Short mmCIF file of C-alpha atoms in Angstrom, two decimals:
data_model
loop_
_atom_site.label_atom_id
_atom_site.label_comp_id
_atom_site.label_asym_id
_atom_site.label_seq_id
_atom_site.Cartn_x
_atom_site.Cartn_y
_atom_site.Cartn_z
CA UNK A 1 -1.45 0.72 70.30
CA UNK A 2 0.78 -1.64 68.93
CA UNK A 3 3.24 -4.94 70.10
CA UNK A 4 5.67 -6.14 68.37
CA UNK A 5 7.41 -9.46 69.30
CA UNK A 6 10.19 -11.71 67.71
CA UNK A 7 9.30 -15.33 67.14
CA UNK A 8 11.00 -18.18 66.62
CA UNK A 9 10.24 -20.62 63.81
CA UNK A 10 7.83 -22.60 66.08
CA UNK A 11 5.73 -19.28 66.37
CA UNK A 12 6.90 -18.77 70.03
CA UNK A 13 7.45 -15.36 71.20
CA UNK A 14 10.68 -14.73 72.36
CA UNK A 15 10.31 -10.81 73.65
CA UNK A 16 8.00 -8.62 72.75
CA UNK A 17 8.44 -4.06 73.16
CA UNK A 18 6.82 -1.10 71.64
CA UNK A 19 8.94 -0.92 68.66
CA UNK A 20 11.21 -3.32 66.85
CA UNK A 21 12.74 -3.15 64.00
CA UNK A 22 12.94 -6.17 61.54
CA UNK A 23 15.46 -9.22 62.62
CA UNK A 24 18.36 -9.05 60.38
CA UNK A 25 20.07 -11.68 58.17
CA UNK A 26 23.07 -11.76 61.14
CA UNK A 27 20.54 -12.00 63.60
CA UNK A 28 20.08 -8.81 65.41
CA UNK A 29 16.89 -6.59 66.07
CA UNK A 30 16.87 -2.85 67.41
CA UNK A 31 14.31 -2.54 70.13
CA UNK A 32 12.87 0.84 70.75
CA UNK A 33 11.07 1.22 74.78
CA UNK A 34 8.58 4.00 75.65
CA UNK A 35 11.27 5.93 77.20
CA UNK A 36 13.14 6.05 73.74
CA UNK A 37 15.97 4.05 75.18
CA UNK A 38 17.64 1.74 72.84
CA UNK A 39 18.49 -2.03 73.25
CA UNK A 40 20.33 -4.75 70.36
CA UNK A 41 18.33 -8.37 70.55
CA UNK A 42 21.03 -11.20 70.25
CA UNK A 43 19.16 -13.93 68.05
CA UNK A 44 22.86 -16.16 69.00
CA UNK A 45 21.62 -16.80 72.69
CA UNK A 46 18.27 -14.47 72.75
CA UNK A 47 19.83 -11.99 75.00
CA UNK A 48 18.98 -7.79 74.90
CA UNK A 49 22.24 -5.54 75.16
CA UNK A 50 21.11 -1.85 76.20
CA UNK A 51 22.49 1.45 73.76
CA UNK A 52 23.95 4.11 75.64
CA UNK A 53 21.97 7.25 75.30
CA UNK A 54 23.44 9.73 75.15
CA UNK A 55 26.73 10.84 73.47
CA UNK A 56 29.00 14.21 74.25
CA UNK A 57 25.56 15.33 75.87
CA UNK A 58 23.56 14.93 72.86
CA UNK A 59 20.63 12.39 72.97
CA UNK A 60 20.92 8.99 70.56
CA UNK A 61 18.32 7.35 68.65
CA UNK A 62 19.53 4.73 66.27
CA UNK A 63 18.95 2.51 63.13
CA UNK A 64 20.05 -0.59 62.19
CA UNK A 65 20.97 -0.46 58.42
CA UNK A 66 22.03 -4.38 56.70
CA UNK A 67 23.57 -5.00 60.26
CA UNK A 68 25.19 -1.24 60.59
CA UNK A 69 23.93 0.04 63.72
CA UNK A 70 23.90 4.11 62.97
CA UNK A 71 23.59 6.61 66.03
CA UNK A 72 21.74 9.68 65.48
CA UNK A 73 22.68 12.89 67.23
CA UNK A 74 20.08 15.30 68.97
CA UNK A 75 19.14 19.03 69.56
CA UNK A 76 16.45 20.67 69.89
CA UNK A 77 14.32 21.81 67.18
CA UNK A 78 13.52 25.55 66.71
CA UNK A 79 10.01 27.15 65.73
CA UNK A 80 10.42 28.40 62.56
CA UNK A 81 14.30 26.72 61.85
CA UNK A 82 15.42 26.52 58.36
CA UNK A 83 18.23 24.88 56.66
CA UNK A 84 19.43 28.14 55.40
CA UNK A 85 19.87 29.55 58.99
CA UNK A 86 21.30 26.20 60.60
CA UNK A 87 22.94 24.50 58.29
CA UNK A 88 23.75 21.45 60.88
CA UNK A 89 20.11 20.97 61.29
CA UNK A 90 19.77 17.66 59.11
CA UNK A 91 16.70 15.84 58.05
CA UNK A 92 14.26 13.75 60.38
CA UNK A 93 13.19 11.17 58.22
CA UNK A 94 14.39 7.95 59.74
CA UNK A 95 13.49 4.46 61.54
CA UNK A 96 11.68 5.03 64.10
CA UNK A 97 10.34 8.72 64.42
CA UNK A 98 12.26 11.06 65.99
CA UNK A 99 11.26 12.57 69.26
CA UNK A 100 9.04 15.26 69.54
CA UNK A 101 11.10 18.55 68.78
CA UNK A 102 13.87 17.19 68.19
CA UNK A 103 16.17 16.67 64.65
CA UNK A 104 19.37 15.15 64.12
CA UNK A 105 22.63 17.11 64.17
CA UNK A 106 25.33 14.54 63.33
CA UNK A 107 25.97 10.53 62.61
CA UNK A 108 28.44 7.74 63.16
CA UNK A 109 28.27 4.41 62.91
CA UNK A 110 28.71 2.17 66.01
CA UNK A 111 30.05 -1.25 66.85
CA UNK A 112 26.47 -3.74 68.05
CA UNK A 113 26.64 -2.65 71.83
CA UNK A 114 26.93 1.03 70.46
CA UNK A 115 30.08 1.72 70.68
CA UNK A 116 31.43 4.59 68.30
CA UNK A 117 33.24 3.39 65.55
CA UNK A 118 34.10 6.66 64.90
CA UNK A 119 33.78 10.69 65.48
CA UNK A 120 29.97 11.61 65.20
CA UNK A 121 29.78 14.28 61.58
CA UNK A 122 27.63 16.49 60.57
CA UNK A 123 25.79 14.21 58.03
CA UNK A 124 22.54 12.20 57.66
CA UNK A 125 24.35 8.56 57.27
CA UNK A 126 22.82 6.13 54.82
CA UNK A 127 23.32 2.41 54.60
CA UNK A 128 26.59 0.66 54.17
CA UNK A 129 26.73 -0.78 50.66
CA UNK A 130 30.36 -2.65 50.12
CA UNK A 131 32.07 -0.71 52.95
CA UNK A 132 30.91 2.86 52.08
CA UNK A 133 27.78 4.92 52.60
CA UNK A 134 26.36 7.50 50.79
CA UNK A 135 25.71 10.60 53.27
CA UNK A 136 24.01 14.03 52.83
CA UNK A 137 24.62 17.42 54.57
CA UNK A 138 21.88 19.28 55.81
CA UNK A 139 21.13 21.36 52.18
CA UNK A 140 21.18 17.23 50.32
CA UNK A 141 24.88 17.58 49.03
CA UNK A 142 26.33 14.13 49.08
CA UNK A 143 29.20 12.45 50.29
CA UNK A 144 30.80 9.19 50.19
CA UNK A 145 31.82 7.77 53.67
CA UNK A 146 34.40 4.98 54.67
CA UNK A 147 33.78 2.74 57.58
CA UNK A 148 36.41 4.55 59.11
CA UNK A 149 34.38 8.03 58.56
CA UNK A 150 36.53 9.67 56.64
CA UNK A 151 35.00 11.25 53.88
CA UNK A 152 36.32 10.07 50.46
CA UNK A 153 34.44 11.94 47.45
CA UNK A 154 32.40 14.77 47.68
CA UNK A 155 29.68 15.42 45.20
CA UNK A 156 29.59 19.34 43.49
CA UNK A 157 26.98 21.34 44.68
CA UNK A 158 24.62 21.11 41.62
CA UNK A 159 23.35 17.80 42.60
CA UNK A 160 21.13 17.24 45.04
CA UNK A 161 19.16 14.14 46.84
CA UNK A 162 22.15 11.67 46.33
CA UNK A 163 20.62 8.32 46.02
CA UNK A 164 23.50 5.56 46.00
CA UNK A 165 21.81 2.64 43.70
CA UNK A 166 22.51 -0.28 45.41
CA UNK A 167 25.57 -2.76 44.17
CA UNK A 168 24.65 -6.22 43.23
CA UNK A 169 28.14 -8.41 43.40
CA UNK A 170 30.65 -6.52 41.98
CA UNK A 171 28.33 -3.90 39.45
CA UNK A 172 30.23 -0.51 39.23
CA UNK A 173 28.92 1.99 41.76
CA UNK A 174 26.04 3.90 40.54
CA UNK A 175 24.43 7.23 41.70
CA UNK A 176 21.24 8.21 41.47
CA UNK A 177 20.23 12.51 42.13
CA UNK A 178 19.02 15.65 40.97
CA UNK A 179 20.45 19.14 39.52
CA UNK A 180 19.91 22.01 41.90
CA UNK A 181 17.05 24.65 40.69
CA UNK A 182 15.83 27.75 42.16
CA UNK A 183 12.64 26.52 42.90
CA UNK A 184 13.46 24.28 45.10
CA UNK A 185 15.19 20.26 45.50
CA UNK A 186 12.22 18.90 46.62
CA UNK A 187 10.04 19.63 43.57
CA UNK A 188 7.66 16.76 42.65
CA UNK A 189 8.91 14.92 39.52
CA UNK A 190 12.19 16.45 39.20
CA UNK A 191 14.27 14.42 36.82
CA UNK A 192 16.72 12.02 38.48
CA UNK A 193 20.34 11.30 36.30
CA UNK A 194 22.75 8.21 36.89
CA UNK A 195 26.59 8.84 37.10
CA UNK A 196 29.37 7.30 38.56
CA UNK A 197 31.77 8.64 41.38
CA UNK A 198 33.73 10.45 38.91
CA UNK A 199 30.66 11.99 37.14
CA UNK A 200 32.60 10.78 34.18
CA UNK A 201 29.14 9.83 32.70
CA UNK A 202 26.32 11.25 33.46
CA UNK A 203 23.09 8.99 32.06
CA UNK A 204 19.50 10.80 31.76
CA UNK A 205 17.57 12.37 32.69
CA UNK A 206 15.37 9.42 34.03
CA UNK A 207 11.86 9.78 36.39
CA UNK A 208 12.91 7.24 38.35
CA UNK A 209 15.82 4.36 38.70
CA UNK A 210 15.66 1.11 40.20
CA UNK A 211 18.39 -1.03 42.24
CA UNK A 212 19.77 -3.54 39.34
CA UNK A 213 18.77 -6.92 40.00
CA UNK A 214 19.85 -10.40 38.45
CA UNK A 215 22.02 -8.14 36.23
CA UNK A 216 19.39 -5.63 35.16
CA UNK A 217 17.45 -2.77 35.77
CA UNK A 218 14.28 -1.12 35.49
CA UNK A 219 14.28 2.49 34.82
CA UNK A 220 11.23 4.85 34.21
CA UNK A 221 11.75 7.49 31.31
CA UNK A 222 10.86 11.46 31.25
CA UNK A 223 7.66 10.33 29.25
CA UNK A 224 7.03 7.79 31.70
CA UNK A 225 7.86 4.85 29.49
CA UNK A 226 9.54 1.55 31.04
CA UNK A 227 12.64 0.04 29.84
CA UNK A 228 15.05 -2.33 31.30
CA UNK A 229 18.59 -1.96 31.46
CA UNK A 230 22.08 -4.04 31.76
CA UNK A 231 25.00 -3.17 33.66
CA UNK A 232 26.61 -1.09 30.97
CA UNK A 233 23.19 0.97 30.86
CA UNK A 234 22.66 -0.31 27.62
CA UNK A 235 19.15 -1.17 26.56
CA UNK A 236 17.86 -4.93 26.87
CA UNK A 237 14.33 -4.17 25.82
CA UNK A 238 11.36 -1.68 26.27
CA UNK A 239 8.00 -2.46 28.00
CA UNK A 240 5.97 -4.15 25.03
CA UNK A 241 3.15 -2.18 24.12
CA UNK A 242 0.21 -0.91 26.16
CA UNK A 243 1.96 -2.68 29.17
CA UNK A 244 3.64 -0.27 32.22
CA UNK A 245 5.60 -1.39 35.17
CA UNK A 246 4.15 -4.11 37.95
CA UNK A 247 3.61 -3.87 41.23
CA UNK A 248 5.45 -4.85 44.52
CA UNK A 249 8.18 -7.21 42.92
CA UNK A 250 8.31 -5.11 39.72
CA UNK A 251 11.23 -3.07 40.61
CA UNK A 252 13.33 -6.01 40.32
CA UNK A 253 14.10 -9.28 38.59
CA UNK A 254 13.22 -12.38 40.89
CA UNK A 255 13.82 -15.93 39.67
CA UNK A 256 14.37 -14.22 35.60
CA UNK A 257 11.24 -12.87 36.34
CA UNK A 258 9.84 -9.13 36.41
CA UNK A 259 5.84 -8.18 36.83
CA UNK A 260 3.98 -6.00 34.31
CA UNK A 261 0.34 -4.57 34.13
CA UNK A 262 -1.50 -3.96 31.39
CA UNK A 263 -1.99 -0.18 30.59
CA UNK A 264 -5.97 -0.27 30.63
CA UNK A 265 -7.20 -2.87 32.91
CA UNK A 266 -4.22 -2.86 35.00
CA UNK A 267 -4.07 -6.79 35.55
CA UNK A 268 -0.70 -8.11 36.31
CA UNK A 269 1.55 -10.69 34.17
CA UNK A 270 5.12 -11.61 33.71
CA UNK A 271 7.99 -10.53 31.24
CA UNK A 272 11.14 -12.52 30.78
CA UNK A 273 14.81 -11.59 31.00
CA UNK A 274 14.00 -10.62 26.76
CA UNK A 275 11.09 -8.82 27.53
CA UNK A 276 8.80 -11.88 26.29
CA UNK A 277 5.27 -12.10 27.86
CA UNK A 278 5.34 -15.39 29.95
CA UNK A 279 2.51 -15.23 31.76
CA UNK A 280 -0.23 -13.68 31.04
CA UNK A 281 -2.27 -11.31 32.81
CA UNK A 282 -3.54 -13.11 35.88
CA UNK A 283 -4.43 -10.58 38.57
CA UNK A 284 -4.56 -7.34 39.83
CA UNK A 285 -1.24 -7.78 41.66
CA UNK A 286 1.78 -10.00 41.49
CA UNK A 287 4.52 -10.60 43.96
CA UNK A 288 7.51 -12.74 44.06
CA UNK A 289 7.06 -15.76 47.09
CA UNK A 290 10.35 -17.75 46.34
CA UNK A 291 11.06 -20.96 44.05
CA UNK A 292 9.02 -20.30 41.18
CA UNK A 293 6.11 -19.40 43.26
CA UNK A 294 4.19 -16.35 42.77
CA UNK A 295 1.06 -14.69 45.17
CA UNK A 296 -1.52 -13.25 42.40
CA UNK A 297 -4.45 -11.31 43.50
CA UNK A 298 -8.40 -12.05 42.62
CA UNK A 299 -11.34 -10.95 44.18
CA UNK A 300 -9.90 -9.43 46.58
CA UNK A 301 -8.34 -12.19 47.74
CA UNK A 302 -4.56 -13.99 47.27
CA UNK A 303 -3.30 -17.36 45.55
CA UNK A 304 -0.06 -18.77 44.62
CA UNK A 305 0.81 -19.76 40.94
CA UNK A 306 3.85 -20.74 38.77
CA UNK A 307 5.57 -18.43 36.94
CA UNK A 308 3.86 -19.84 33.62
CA UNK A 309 0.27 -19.03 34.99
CA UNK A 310 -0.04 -22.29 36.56
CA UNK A 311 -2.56 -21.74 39.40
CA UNK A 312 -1.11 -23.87 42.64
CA UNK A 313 -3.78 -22.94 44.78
CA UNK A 314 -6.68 -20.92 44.81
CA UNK A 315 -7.16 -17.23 46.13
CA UNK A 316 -7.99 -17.58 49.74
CA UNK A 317 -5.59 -15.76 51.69
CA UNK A 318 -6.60 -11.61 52.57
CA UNK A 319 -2.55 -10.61 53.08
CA UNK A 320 1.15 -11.39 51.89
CA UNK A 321 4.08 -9.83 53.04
CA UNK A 322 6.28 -8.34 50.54
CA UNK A 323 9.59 -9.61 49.59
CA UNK A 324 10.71 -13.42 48.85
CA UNK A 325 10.37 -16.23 51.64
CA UNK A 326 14.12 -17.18 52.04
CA UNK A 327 13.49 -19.70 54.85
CA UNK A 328 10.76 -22.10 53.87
CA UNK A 329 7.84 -20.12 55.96
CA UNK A 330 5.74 -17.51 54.20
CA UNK A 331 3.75 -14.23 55.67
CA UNK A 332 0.20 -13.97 55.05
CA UNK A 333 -2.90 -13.48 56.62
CA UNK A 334 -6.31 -15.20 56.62
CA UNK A 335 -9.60 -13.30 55.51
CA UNK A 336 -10.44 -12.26 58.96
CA UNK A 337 -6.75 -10.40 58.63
CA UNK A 338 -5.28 -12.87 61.18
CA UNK A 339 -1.64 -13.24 60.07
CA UNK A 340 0.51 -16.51 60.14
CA UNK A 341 3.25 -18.17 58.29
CA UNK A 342 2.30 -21.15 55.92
CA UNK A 343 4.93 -23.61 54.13
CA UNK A 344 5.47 -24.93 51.04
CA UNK A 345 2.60 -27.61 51.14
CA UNK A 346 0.46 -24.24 51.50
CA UNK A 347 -0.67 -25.33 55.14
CA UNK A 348 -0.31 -23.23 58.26
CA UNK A 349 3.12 -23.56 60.04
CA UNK A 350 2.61 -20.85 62.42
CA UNK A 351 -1.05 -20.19 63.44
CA UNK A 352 -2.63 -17.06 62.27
CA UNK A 353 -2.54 -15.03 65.32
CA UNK A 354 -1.35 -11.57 64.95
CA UNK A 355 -2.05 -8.55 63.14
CA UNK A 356 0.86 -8.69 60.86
CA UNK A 357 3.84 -10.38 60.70
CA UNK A 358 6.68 -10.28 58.46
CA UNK A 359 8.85 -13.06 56.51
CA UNK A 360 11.86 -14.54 57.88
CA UNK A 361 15.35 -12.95 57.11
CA UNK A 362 16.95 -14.78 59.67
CA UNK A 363 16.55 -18.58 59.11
CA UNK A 364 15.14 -18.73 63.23
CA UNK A 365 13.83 -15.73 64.15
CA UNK A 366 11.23 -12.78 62.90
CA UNK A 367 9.15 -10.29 63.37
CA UNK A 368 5.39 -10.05 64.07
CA UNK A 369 2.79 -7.54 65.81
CA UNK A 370 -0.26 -7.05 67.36
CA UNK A 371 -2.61 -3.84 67.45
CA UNK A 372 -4.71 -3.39 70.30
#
């Protein structure tokens, strides 16, 4: 059974409930109770706001999406329902699990005490990039979404799994999916293309695409090569030889920065923005901490280093969380999996004392658990 609790930077627990999800950048955490009611968490004066629960008599869960709070409409799930025979039946696969028997029949997006900002639809909403979403129906067709809900492009039915590729700044918009087949859209290793709105240009086909990231992007080819990518698409180099794709933090540029593994032993280096080896392998895995600070695994245990291989301390830590530390405390855990927060001097700011905790995306307030 497990407890989650926010903390505050001085490692005091604020609330704790069966479920929360992550404190935001804005401040706010969704709170999930036994009964699968629904509360916001305030981080401006630590107060907890319930969600109404219902809607039009249909039962709300919700997410909370970069500070979108999305309401998910109920009904009860059929033996034996396909998408074929009920085509407002959408998919289940959201934060937190769905109740038993049930699956989601429409989405809107709601003001932060739940209030509808508009007409539920009969779509599975996706986060809010720029002021639009990306939404599917319940066969994957795609739609673009205003915050207004009003639907403003529609994709054509032979794509499937629309994947909106996340703007950085002011990039072009960029979609990631998949041509319809026969046997099936949810065939393993399908091939994914890139176009824009328009489907003016249609890029591909790719295994898999990355979010761009200080200006570039990692994409996988058909014969699962690795080359990155600039805004125009064009290519800035290929993986050098015998090298693949990192781990973790490889999916993205941090600092000018982007992990690779050798092919054979699969020990983990860095590349540059040219595609010049920096660092050399180090470890089995590397991951991004913030600064020029990098965890690297050995032995089964973690250190930090430099980005040029310059070891800062020893491994001695058992667990990092992923992502960057934005707010001078870091995620990790001790060998006997304790987990804590440690600074920049590498010393504990928060004592070890849960069973995981995450870093801070709020500068004052996170998220941490406990299993029992």
């Amino acid at each position: 059974m497990r407890t989650y609790y926010i903390i505050d930077r001085t490692g005091r627990e604020v609330l704790s409930a069966p479920h929360i999800e992550n404190v935001t950048a804005q401040g706010y955490a969704l709170i999930r109770r036994d009964d699968w009611s629904y509360a916001v968490f305030h981080a401006s004066d630590e107060s907890v706001h319930p969600l109404p629960t219902s809607l039009g008599g249909h039962p709300l869960v919700y997410e909370l999406e970069e500070d979108y709070l999305i309401a998910l409409c109920l009904v009860p799930k059929r033996v034996g329902i396909t998408r074929s025979r009920n085509t407002a039946a959408l998919d289940t696969g959201c934060w937190p699990p769905l109740p038993e028997g049930k699956c989601i029949v429409a989405s809107y997006v709601a003001d932060i005490d739940g209030t509808p900002c508009f007409a539920p639809m009969p779509y599975r909403l996706h986060p809010f990039y720029h002021g639009t979403a990306c939404a599917e129906d319940s066969e994957k067709r795609g739609v673009l979404v205003n915050e207004k809900g009003e639907i403003i492009h529609t994709f054509p039915d032979v794509w499937r799994n629309i994947r909106r590729l996340k703007p950085e700044n002011n990039e072009p918009e960029y979609f990631s999916m998949q041509k319809h087949a026969d046997a099936g859209i949810d065939s393993l290793r399908r091939p994914e293309y890139v176009a824009d709105r328009h489907l003016s240009q249609v890029r591909g086909p790719f295994l898999h695409v990355h979010n761009q990231q200080e200006g570039l992007r990692l994409v996988t080819n058909m014969d699962e090569s690795y080359m990155v990518v600039d805004e125009s698409w064009n290519t800035v180099f290929r993986f050098p030889e015998n090298t693949i794709a990192g781990w973790a933090g490889a999916t993205g540029f941090c600092h000018g920065h982007l992990p690779y593994r050798t092919a054979k032993g699969l020990r983990s280096g860095l590349l540059d923005r040219q595609g010049t080896i920096v660092c050399k392998p180090i470890g089995k895995y590397l991951d991004y901490i913030g600064e020029d600070f990098w965890f690297y695994s050995k032995g089964g245990l973690v250190g930090v280093m430099r980005e040029t291989g310059e070891i800062v301390t020893p491994p001695r830590f058992k667990y990092f969380s992923d992502g960057p530390a934005r707010h001078g405390l870091i995620a990790v855990g001790n060998k006997g999996f304790s987990c804590g927060y440690i600074n920049y001097q590498w010393e504990w700011g928060i004592t070890a004392r849960f069973s995981g905790c995450y870093n801070f995306v709020h500068p004052e307030y996170s998220l941490a658990y406990n299993d029992i």
